[in-house]
Tab-separated table of C-alpha atoms and ligand atoms in Angstrom:
chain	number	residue	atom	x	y	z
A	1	UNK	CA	65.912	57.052	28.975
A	2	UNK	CA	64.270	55.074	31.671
A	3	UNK	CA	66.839	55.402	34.674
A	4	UNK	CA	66.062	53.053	38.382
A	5	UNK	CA	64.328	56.288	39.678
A	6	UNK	CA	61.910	56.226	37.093
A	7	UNK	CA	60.757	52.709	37.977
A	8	UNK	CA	60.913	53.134	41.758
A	9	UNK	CA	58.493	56.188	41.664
A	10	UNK	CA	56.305	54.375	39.448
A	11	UNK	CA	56.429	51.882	41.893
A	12	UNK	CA	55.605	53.865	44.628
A	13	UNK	CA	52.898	55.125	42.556
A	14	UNK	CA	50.954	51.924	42.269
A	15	UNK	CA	51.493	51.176	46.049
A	16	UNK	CA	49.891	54.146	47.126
A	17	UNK	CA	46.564	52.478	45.094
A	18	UNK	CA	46.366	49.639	47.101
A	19	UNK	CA	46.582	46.718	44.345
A	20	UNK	CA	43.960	48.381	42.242
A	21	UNK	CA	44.303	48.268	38.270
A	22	UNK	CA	45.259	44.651	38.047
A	23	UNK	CA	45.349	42.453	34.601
A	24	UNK	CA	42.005	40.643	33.709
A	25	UNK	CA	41.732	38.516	30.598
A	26	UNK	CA	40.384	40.399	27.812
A	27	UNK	CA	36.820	40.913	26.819
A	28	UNK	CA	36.271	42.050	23.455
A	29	UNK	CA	33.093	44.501	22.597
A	30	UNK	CA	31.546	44.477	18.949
A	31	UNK	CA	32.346	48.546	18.428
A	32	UNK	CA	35.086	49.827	20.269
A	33	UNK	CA	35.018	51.473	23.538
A	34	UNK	CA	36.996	55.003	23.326
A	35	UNK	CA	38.561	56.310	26.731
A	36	UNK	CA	39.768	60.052	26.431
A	37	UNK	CA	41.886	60.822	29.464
A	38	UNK	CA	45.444	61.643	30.452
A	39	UNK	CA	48.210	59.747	32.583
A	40	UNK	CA	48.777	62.688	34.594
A	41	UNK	CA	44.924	63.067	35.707
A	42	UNK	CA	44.426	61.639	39.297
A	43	UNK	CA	40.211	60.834	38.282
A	44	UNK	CA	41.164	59.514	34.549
A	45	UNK	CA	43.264	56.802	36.769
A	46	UNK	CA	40.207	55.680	38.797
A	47	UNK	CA	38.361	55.116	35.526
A	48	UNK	CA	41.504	53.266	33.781
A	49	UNK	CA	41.967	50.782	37.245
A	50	UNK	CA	38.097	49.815	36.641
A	51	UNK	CA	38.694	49.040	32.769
A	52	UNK	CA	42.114	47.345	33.834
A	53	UNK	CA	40.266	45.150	35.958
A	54	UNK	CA	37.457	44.331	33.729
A	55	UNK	CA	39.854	43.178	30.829
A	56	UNK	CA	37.380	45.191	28.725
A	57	UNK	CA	39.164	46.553	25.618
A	58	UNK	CA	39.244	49.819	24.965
A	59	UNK	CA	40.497	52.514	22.458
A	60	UNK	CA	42.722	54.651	24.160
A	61	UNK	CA	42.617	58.593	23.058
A	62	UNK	CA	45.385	60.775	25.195
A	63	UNK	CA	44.494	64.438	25.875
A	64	UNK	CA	47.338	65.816	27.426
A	65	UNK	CA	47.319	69.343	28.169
A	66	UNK	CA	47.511	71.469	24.709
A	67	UNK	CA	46.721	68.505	22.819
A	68	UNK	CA	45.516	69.156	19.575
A	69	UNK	CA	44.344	65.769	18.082
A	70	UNK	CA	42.022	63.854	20.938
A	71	UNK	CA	41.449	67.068	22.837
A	72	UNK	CA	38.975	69.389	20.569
A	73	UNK	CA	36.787	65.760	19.846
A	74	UNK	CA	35.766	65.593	23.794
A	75	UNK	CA	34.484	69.362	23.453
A	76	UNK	CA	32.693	69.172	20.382
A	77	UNK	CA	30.983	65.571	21.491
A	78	UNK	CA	30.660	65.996	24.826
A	79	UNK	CA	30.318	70.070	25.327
A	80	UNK	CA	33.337	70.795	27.773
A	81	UNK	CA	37.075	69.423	27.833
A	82	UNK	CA	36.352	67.316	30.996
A	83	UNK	CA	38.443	63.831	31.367
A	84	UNK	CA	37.861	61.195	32.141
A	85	UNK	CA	35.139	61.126	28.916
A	86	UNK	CA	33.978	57.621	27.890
A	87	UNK	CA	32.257	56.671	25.225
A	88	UNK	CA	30.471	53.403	24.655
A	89	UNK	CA	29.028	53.065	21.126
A	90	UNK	CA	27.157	49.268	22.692
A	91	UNK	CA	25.678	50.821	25.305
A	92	UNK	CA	24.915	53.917	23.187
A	93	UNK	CA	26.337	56.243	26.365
A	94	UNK	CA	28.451	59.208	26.523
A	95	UNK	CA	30.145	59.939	29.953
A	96	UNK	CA	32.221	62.182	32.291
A	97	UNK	CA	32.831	61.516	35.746
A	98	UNK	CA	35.209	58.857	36.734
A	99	UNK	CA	32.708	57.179	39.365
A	100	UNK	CA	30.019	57.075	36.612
A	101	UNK	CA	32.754	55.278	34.194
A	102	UNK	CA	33.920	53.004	36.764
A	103	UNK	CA	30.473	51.900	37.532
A	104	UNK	CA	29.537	51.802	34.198
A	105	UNK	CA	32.263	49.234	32.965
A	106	UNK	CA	31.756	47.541	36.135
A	107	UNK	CA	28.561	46.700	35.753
A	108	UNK	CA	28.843	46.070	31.966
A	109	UNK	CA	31.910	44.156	31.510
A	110	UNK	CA	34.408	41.856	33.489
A	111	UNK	CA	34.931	42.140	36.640
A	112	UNK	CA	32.241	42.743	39.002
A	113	UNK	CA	34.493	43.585	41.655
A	114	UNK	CA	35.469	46.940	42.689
A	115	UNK	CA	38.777	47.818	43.869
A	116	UNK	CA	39.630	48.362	48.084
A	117	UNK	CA	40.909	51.853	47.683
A	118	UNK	CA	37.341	52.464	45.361
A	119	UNK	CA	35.687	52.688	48.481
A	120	UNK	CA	37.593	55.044	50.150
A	121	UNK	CA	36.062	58.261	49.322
A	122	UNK	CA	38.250	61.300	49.560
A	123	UNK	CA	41.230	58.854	50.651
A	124	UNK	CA	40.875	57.050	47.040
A	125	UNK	CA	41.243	60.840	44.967
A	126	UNK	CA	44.132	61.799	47.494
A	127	UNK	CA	46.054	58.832	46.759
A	128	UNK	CA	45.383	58.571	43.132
A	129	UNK	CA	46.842	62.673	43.324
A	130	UNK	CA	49.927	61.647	45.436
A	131	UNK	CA	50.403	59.211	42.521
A	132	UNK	CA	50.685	62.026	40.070
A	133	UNK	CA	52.567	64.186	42.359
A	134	UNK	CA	55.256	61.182	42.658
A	135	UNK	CA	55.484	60.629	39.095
A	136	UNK	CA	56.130	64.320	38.799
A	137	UNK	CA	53.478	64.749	36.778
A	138	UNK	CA	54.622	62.803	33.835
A	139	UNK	CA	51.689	62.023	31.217
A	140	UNK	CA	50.394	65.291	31.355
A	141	UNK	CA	51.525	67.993	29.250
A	142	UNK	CA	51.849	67.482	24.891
A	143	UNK	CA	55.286	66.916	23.331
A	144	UNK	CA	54.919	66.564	19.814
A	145	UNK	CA	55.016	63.682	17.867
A	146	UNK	CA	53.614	62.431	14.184
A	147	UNK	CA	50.736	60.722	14.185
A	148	UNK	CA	50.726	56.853	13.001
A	149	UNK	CA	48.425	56.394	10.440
A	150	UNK	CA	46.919	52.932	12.445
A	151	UNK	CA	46.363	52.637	16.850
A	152	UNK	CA	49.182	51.355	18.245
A	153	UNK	CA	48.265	48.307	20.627
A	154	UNK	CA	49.422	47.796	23.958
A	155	UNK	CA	49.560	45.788	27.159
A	156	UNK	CA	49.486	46.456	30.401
A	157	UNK	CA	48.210	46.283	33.580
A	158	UNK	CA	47.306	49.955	35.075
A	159	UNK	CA	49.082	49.057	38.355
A	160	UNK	CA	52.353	47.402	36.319
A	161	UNK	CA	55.234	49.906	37.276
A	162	UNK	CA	56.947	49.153	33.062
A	163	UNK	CA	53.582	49.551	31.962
A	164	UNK	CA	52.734	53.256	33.682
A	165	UNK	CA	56.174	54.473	32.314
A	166	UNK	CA	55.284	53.381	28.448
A	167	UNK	CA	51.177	54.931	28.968
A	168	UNK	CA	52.784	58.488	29.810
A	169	UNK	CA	54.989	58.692	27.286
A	170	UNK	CA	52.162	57.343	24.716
A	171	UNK	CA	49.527	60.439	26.610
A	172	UNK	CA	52.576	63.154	26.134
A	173	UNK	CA	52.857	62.020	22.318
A	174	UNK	CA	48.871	61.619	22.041
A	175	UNK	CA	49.457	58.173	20.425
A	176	UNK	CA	46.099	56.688	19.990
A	177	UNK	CA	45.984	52.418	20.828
A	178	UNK	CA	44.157	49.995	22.138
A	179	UNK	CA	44.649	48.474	25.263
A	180	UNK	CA	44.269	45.530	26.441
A	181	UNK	CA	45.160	44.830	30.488
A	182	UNK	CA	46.852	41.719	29.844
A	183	UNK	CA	50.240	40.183	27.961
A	184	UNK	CA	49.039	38.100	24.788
A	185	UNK	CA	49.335	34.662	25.181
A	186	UNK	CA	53.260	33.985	25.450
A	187	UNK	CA	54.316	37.346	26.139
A	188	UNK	CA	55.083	39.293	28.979
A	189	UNK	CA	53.608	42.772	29.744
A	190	UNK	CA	54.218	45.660	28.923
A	191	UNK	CA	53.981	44.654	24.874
A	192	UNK	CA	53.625	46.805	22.306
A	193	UNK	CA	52.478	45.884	18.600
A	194	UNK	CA	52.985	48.330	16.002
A	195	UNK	CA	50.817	47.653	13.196
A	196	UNK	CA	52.660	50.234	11.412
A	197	UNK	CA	56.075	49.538	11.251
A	198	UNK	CA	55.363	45.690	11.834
A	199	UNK	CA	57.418	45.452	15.292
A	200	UNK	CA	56.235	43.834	18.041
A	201	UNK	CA	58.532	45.147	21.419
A	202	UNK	CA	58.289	43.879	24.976
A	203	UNK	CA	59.417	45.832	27.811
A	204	UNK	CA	59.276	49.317	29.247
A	205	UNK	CA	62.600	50.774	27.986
A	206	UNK	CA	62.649	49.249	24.612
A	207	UNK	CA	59.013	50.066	24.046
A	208	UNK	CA	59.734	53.930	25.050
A	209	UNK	CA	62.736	54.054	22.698
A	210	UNK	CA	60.520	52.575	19.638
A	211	UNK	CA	57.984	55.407	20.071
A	212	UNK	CA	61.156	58.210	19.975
A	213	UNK	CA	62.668	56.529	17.227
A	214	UNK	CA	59.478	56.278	15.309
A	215	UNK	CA	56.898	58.757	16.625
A	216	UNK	CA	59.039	61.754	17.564
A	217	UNK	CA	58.913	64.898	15.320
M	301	LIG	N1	34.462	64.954	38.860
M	301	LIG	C1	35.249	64.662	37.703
M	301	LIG	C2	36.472	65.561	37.734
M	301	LIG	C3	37.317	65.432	36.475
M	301	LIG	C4	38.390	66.510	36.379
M	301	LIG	O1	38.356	67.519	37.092
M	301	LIG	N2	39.350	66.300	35.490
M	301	LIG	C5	40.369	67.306	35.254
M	301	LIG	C6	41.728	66.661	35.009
M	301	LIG	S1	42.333	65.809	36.414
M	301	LIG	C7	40.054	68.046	33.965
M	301	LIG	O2	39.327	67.555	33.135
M	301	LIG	N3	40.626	69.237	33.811
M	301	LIG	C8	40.458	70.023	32.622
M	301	LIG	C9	41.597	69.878	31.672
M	301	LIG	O3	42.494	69.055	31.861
M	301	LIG	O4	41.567	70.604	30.689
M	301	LIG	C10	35.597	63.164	37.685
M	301	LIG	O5	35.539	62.512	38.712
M	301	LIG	O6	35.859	62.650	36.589
């Protein structure tokens, strides 16, 4: 359950980050871009802010601690379970490092504008890991779930307060989707469609509650 202290640390959390991670209409790529990374990583944030900001889609692959399904994949492709770990089938790259991502989508997609607290060095990774440490960590470690059988899809900025609260509790279940930065057309972030049950839920604490009711096992 998603109780006021919940939202008012996540909000906290994005205004340590300066305004970074905003929405950006989308841009679409012919084969999809797959992010592995986990909520609870203060680097895999940096990376997710540039691709929130670009509007680029990508396919979202959480790799919480323990994680059995994304997890062993970054290993075997990339040679050591490092996250962030992009990889961009258009651009035919493969890449760790969080600055290397940022700069990569950056340059490639969207926005050509990087963030304030991007430039602030060592200030940018501490406040990105006072984020984590305010959000006690949530979006880190596994809690098992089944897995749907199609990518869930969801909205939402990376600085929207709702939006943070639905991506850790999609990391700790390792529910693969895609995400897209900003509310379709006539809806209001954070949305979730679920191609597998047909539902299509807006808002934080409803969305959490869908992914228990369905996902939990
Ligand atoms: N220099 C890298 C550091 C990445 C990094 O240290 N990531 C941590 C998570 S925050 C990691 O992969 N730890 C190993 C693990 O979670 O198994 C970057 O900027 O992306």
């Amino acid at each position: 359950m998603l109780t006021p202290i919940h939202w008012l640390l996540s909000l906290m959390a994005s205004a340590l980050r300066l305004g970074a991670g905003a929405a950006a209409a989308p841009v679409e790529t012919e084969q999809p871009i797959i992010l592995y990374e986990f909520e609870g990583c203060p680097f895999c944030r940096i990376a997710r802010e540039a691709i929130s900001e670009a509007g680029v889609t990508v396919l979202v692959r959480p790799c919480p601690k323990a994680g059995k399904r994304f997890r062993p994949q970054v290993k075997e492709e990339g040679g050591k379970a490092q996250f962030p770990y992009l990889v961009d089938p258009n651009m035919n790259v493969r890449m760790y490092e969080s600055a290397d991502i940022a700069a990569h989508i950056r340059k490639n997609y969207g926005s050509k504008i990087r963030p304030f607290i991007h430039w602030l060095g060592p200030v940018n990774l501490m406040a990105s890991s006072l984020g984590v440490m305010i959000r006690l960590i949530a979006g880190t470690f596994l809690s098992h779930s089944r897995e749907p059988e199609k990518p869930l899809e969801f909205y939402g900025a990376e600085r929207h307060p709702g939006a943070r609260l639905v991506k850790e509790r999609l990391c700790e279940m390792e529910l693969e989707y895609i995400w897209r930065s900003q509310a379709p057309e006539g809806k209001i972030a954070p949305h979730l469609n679920d191609p597998n049950t047909g539902q299509e839920i807006t808002g934080a604490a409803a969305i959490n509650r869908h992914l228990r009711n369905a996902y939990r096992s």
